[in-house]
Coordinates of C-alpha atoms in Angstrom, one line a residue:
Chain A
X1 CA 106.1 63.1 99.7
X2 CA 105.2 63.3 96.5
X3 CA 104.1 63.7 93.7
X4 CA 102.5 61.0 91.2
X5 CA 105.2 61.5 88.3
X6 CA 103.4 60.7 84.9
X7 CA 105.5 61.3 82.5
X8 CA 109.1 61.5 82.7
X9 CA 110.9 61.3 79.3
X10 CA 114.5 60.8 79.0
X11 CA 117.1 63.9 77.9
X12 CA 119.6 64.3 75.8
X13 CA 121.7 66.9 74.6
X14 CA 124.0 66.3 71.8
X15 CA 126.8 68.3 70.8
X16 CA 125.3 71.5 71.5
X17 CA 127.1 74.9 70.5
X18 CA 126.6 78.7 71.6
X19 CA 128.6 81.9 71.3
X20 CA 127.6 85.2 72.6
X21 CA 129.1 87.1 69.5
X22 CA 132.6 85.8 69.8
X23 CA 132.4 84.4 73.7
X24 CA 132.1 80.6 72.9
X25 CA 129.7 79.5 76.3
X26 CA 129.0 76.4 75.1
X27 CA 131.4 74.4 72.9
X28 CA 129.6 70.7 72.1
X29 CA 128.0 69.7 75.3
X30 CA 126.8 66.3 75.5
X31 CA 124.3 64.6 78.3
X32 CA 122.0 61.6 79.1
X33 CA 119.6 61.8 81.3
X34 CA 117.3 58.6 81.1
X35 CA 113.6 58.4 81.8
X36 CA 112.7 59.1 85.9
X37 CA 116.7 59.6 86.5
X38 CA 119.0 62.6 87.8
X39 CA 121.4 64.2 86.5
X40 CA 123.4 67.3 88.5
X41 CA 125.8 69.5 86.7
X42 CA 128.7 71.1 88.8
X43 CA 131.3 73.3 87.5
X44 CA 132.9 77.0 88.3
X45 CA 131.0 79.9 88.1
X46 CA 131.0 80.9 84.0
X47 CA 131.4 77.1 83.0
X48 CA 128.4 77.4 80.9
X49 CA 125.8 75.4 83.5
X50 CA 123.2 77.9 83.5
X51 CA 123.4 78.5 80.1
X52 CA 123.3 74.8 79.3
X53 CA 119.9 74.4 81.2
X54 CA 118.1 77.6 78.8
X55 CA 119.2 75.7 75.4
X56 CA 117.4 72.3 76.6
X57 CA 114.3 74.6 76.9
X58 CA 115.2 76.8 74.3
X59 CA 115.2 79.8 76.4
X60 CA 118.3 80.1 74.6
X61 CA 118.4 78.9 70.9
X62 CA 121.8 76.8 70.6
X63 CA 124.0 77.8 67.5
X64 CA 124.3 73.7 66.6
X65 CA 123.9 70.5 68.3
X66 CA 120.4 68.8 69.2
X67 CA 118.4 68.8 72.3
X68 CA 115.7 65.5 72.2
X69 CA 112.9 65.1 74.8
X70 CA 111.7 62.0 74.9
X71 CA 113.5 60.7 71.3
X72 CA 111.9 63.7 69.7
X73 CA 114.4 67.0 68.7
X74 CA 113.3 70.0 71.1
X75 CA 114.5 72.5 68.1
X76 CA 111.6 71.2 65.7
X77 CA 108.3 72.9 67.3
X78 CA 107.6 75.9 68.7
X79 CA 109.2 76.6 71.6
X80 CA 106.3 77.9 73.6
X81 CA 104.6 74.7 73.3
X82 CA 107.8 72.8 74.4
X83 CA 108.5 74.6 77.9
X84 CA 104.9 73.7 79.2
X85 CA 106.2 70.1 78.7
X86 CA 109.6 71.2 81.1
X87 CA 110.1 72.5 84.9
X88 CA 112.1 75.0 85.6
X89 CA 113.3 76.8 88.6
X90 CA 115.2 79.4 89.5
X91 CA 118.2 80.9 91.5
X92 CA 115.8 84.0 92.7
X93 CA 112.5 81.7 92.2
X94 CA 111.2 84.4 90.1
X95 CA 107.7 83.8 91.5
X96 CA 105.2 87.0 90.0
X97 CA 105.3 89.0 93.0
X98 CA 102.0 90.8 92.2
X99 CA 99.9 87.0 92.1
X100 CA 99.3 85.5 95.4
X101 CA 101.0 81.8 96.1
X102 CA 97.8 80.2 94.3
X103 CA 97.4 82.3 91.6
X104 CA 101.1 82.1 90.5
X105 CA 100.5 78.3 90.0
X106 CA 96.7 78.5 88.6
X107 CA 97.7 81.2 86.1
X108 CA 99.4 78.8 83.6
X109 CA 97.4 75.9 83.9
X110 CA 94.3 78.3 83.3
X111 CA 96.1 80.0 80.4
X112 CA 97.7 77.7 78.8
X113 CA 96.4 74.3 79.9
X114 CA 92.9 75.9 79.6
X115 CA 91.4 74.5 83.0
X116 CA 88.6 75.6 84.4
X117 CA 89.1 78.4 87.4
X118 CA 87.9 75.2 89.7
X119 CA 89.9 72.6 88.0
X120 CA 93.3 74.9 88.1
X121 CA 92.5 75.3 92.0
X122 CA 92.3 72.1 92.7
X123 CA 95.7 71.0 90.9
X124 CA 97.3 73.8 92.3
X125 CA 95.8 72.9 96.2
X126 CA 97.0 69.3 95.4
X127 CA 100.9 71.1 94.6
X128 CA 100.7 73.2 97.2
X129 CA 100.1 70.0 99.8
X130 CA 102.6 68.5 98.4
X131 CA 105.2 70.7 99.0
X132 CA 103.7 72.1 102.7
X133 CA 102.4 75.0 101.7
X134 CA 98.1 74.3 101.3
X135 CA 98.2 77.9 104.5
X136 CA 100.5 79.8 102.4
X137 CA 97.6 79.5 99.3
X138 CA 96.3 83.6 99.6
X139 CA 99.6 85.1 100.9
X140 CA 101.5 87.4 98.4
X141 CA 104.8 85.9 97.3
X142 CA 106.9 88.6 99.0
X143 CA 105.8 87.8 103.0
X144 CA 106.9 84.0 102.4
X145 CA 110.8 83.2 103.5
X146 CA 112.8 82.5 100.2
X147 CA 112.6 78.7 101.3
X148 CA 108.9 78.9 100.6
X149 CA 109.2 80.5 97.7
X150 CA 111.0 78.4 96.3
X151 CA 109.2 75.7 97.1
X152 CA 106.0 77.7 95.5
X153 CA 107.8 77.9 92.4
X154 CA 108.4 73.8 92.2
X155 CA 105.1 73.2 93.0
X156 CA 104.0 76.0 89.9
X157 CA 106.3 73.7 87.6
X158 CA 105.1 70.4 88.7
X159 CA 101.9 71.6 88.5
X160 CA 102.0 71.5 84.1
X161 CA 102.7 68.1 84.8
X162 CA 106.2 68.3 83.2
X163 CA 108.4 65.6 81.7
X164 CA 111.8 66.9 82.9
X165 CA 112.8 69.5 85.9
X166 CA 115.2 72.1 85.5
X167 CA 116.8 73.4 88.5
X168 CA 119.0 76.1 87.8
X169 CA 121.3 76.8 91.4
X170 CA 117.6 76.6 93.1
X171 CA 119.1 76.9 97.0
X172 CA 121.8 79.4 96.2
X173 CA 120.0 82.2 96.9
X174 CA 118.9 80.9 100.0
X175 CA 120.1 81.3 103.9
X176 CA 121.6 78.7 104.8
X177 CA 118.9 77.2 107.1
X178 CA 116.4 77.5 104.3
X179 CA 118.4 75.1 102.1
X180 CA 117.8 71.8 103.6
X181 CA 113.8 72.0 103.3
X182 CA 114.3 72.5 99.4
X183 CA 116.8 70.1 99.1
X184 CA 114.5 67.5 100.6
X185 CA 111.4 68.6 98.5
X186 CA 114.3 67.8 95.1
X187 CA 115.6 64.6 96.4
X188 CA 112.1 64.0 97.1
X189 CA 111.1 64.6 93.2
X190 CA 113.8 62.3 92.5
X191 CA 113.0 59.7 94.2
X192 CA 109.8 59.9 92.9
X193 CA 110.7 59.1 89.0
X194 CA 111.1 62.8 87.9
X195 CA 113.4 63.5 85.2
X196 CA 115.9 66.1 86.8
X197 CA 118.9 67.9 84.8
X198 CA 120.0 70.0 88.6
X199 CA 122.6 72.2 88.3
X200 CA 124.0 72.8 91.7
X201 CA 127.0 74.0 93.8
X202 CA 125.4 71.4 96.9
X203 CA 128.2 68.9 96.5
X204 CA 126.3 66.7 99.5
X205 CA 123.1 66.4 97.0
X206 CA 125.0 65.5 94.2
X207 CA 126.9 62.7 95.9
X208 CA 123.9 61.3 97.2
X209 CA 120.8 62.2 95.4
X210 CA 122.0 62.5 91.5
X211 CA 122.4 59.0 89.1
X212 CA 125.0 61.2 87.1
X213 CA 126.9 64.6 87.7
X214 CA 128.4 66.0 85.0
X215 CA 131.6 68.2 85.5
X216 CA 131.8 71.3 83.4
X217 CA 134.3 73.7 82.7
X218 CA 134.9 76.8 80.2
X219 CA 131.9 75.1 78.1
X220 CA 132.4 71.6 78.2
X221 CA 131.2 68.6 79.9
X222 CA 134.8 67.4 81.2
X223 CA 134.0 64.3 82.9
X224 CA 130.8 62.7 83.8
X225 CA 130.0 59.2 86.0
X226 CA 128.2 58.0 88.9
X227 CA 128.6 60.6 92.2
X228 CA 131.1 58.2 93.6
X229 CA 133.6 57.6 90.6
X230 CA 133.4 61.7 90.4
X231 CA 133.8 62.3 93.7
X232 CA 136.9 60.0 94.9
X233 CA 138.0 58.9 91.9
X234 CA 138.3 61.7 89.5
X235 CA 140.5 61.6 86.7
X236 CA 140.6 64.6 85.2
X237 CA 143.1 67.2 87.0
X238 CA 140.5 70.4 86.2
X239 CA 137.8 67.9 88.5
X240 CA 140.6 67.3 91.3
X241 CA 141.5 70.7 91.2
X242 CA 138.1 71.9 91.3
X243 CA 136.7 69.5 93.8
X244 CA 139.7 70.3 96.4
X245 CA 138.6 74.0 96.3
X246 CA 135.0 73.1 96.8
X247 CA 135.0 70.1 99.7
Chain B
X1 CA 93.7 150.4 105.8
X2 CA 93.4 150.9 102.2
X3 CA 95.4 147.9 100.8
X4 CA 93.3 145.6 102.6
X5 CA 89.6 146.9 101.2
X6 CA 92.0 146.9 97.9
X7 CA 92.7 143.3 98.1
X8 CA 89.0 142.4 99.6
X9 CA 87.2 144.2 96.5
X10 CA 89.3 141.8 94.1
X11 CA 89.7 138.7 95.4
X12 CA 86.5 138.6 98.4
X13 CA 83.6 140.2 96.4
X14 CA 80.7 137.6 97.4
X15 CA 78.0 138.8 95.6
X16 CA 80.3 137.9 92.3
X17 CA 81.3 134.4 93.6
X18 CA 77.7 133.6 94.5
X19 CA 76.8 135.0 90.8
X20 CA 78.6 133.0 89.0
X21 CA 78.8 129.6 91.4
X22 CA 75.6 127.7 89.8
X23 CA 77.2 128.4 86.2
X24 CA 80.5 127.4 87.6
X25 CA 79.2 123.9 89.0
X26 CA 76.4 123.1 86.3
X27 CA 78.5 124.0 83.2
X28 CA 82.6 124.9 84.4
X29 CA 83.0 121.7 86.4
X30 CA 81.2 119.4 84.1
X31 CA 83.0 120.5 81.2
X32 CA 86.3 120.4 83.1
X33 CA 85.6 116.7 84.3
X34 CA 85.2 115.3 80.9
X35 CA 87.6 117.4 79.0
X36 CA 89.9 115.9 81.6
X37 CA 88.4 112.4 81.8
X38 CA 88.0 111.7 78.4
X39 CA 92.0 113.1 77.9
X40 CA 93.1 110.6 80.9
X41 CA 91.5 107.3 79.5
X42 CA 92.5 108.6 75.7
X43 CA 96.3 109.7 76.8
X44 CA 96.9 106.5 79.1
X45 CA 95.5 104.4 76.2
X46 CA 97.9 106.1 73.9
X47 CA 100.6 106.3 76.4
X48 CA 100.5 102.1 76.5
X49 CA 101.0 102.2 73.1
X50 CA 103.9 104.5 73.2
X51 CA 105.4 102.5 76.2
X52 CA 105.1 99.0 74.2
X53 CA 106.9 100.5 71.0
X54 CA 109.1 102.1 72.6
X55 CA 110.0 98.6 74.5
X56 CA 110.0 96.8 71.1
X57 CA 112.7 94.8 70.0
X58 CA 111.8 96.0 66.4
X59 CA 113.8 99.4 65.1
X60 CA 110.4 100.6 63.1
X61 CA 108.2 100.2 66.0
X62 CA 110.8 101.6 68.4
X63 CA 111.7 105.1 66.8
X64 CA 108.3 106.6 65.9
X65 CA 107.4 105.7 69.7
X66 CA 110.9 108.0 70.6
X67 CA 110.1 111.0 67.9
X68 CA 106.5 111.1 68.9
X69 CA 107.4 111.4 72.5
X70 CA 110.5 113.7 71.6
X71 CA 107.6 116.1 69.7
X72 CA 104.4 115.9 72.0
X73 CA 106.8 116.1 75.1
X74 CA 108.8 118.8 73.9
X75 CA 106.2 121.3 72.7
X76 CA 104.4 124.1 75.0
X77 CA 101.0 122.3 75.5
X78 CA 99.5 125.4 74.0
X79 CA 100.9 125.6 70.5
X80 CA 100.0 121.9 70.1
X81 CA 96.5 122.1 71.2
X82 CA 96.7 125.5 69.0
X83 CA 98.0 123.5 66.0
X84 CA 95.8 120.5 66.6
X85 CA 92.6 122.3 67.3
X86 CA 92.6 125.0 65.0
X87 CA 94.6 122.8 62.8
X88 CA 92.6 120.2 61.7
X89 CA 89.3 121.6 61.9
X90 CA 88.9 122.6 59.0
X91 CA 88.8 118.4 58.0
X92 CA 86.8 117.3 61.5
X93 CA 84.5 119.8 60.3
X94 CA 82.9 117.5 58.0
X95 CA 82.4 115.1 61.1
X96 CA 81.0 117.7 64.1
X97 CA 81.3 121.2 62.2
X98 CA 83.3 123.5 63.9
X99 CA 83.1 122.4 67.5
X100 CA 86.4 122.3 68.9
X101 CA 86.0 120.2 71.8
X102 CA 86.7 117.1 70.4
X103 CA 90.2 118.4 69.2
X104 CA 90.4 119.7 72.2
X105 CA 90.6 116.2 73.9
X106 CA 92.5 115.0 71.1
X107 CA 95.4 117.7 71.7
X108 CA 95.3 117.1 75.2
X109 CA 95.4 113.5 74.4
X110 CA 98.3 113.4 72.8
X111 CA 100.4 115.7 75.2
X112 CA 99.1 113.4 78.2
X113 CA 100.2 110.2 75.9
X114 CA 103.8 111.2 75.8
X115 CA 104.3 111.5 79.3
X116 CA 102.0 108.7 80.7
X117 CA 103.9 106.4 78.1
X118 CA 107.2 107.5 79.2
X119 CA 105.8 106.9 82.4
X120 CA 104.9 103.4 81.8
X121 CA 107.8 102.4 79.8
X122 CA 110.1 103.5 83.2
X123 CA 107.4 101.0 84.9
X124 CA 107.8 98.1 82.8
X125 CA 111.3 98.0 82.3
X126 CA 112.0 98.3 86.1
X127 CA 110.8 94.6 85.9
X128 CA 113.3 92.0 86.5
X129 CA 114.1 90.4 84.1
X130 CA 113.5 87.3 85.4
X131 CA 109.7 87.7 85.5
X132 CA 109.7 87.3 82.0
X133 CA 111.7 84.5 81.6
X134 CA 110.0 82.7 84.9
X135 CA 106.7 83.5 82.3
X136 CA 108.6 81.9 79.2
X137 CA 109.6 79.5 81.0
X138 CA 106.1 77.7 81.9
X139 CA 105.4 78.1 77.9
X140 CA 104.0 82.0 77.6
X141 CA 104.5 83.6 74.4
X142 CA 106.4 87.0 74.3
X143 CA 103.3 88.8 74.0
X144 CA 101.1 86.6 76.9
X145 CA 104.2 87.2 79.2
X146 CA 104.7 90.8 79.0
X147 CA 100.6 91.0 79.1
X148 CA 100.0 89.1 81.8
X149 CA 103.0 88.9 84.2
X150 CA 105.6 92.3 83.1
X151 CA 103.1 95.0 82.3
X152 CA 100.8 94.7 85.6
X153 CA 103.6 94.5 87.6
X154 CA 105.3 97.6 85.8
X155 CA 102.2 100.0 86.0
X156 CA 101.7 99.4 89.4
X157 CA 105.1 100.2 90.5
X158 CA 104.3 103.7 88.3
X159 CA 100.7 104.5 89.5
X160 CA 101.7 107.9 92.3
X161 CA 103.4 109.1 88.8
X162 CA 100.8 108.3 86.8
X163 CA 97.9 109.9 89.0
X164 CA 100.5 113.1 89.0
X165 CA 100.1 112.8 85.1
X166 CA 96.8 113.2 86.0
X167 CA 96.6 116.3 87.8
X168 CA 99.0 118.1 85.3
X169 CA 96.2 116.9 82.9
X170 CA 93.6 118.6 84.8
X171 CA 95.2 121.5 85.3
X172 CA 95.8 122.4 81.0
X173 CA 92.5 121.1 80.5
X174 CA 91.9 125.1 81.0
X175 CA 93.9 125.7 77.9
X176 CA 91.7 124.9 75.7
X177 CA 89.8 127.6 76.0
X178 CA 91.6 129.3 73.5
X179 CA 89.6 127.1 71.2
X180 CA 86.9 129.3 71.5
X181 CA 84.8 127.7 73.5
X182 CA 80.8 127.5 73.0
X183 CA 79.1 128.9 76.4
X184 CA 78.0 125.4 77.1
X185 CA 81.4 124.4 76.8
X186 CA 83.0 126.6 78.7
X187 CA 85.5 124.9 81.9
X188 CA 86.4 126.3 84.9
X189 CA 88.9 129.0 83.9
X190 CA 87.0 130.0 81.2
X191 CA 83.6 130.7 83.4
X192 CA 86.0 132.4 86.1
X193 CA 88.0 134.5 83.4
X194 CA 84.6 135.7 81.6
X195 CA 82.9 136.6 84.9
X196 CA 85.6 138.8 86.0
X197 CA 85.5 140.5 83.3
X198 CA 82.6 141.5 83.5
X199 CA 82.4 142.2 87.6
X200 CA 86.1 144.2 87.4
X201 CA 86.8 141.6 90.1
X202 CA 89.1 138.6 90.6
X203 CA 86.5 136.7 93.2
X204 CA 85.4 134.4 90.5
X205 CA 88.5 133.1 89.1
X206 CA 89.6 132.5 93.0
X207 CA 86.4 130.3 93.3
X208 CA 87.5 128.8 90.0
X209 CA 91.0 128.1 91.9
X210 CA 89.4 126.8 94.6
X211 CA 87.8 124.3 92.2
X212 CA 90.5 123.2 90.4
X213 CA 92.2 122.2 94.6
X214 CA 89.0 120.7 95.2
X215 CA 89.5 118.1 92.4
X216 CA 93.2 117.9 92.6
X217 CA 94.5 118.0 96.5
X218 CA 91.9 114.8 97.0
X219 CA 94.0 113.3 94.0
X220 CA 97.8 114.4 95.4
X221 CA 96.7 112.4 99.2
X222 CA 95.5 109.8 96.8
X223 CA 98.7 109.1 95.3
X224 CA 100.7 109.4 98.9
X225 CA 98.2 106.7 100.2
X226 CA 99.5 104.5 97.1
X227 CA 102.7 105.4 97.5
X228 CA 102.9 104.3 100.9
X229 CA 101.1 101.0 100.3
X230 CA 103.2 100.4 97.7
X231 CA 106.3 100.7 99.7
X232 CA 104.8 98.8 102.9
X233 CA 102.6 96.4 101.2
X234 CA 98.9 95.9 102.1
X235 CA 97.9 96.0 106.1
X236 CA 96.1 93.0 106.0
X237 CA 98.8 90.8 104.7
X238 CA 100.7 89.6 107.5
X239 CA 104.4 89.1 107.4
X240 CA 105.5 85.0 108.6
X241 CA 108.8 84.1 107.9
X242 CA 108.6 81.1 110.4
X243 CA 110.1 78.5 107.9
X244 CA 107.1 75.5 108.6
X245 CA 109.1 72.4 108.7
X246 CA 109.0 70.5 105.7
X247 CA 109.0 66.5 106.0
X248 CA 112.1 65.8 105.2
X249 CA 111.1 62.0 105.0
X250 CA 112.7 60.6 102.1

């Protein structure tokens, strides 16, 4: 593969708070993510992950902490502006069912990157090659296997040219011989210089595709490190506990 | 057998059907077409407007959308388009003196609007709620997302009901003849009610009847064909769920 990646930016997230009236989900999370590099967060179910990935794309507003793109504070503009510059994909790919493959990827670049109708076809032909899909381009969302789809809804992210990736549990929805073909398309992205903040139960990508995994639990980034210091050497005895119940 | 000449005399009488059938189709069925036309586009207009307030995250916007509904939905169509169109003609006067077709509409309208936007509103919020955040997501505002990804997906899960809407609409158009109608402006019913009248027959509200299914069975097969196409998707998009291998070459 892939892509040409233009503009990866670094990521990081500083201290960042949020409480869903008094449910504290996030309680100071802090990550790095240079320029081009990967970084996957694992963690139990209701750690916070998820929720971690909507405040660096303010889908979510945090409470306190910073998010910066780049060097520059995500919380300063408008928020709008700031997702076109960052990916993200989704557990249940959320493509728009009643858009056919190419129109699900021409429809932002046309609205809000303001191509032409010829110019946003061509980008999102280009996408659609990269990820195998160029035959798929007039099917309706719903007759593609959820492997497709999902590798529709990367190529409608990468498609804004974006400086960071979001993946939020992108294969768990998937059967499981689906998973390997969007795995591959990710680790591809990686390689490739993207920016990539994945948060993932696939314990197998993490070890070998990620730079970084961050471990959360009940809202904080317990321990972080290269893949092979978290995975046989962990320290902290939430991290052993939780990788014995997951390998 | 007596009942049977009974019954033919009053609902079979020919020569009264074919008296009144040009006046029926030249003036009736125009006049029932754009009383209901003009109420369909006006009501589903309204009824948008209703669904979005009534989906706002803002208190003032949301509970005039709920009272309006709770009054246009829960009043006999005929007092309100008794109300409205005797109502307030004495001020539309000074616009189109004292025709009362254009409150007419207006009632009718209004009644349509309160269904069609609870209609729309079911629609829209039987939209995952991921659609809007996939929108958000890729940088849409509130407004562009719920415009261009949530709302068409919404009103097309909501169409059979909708084109329903639409037939009840057809159907009270009749009431406004008691408006008082000019004879130019006289619908269906009201051409079928006058005639018999005057003939001491029934045949010519039974041809008005026959009308009214003319308009409205082609409209009830319309919404089963969506119905089913909704449910089964269109024929010519074929289903592949062969998973094409993707080069895994990294």
């Amino acid at each position: 593969m892939p892509t040409t990646v233009e503009l990866a930016a670094s990521l990081e997230v500083r201290g960042v708070e949020l409480a869903f009236g008094t449910n504290k989900v996030l309680r100071g999370v802090d990550l790095d993510v240079p320029a081009g590099r990967t970084a996957c967060v694992i963690g139990p179910s209701g750690s916070g992950k998820s929720t971690l990935l909507r405040t660096i794309n303010r889908l979510i507003e945090p409470d306190a902490g910073d998010v910066r793109l780049g060097g520059e504070s995500v919380l300063a503009g408008s928020p709008d502006v700031l997702r076109r510059r960052i990916g993200m994909v989704f557990q249940h790919f959320n493509l728009f069912p009643h858009k056919s493959v190419i129109d699900n990827i021409t429809l932002p670049l046309r609205k809000l990157q303001k191509l032409s109708v010829e110019e946003a076809r061509a980008a999102a032909l280009e996408q659609l090659e990269l990820v195998g899909l160029s035959e798929k381009a007039e099917s309706r969302p719903g007759n593609l296997s959820g492997g497709q789809q999902q590798r529709v809804a990367i190529a409608r992210a990468l498609a804004m040219k974006p400086e960071v990736m979001l993946f939020d549990e992108a294969t768990s929805a998937l059967d499981p011989e689906l998973v390997k073909g969007v795995l591959g398309l990710m680790a591809d992205l990686a390689q490739s210089g993207m920016t990539m903040v994945v948060v993932t139960h696939e314990m197998g990508f993490a070890r070998e595709v990620a730079d970084q995994v961050a471990f959360m639990d009940q809202g904080v980034v317990v321990e972080s490190g290269v893949p092979d210091q978290i995975f046989t050497a962990a320290e902290s005895p939430r991290l052993q506990q939780f990788l014995s119940q997951v390998l | 057998m007596d009942i049977w000449s009974t019954l033919n005399e009053t609902f079979l009488d020919w020569g009264s059907m074919k008296a009144v059938l040009p006046e029926m189709l030249k003036v009736g069925l125009v006049n029932t077409l754009i009383l209901a036309a003009a109420s369909v586009v006006l009501g589903t207009v309204l009824g948008m407007i209703v669904a979005v307030f009534a989906l706002s995250r803002k208190r003032w916007l949301r509970w005039p959308a709920k009272i309006y509904t709770d009054i246009f939905r829960g009043l006999p169509a005929i007092l309100t388009i008794l109300l409205i169109g005797q109502g307030l003609s004495p001020i539309t006067r000074h616009w189109w003196g004292p025709n009362p077709y254009p409150l007419g509409i207006l009632a009718l309208s209004l009644i349509a609007s309160a269904y069609i936007g609870e209609i729309f509103r079911s629609g829209i919020q039987s939209v995952e709620k991921g659609q809007l955040e996939a929108a958000r997501a890729l940088g849409f505002s509130y407004t562009s997302g719920m415009r261009l990804v949530v709302i068409p997906q919404g009103v097309r899960r909501v169409l059979p009901a909708l084109v329903n809407q639409f037939i009840a609409l057809i159907k009270e158009s009749s009431l406004v003849y008691f408006l008082g109608l000019l004879a130019s402006q006289r619908e269906l019913f009201r051409i079928g009610q006058d005639s018999a009248a005057t003939d001491g027959n029934l045949s010519p509200l039974l041809l008005a009847g026959i009308f009214y299914l003319v308009i409205t069975v082609p409209l009830t097969h319309l919404v089963n064909y969506i119905d089913k196409r909704l449910r089964e998707g269109r024929p010519t998009d074929t289903v592949d769920l062969k998973e094409p291998a993707y080069a895994d070459n990294r």
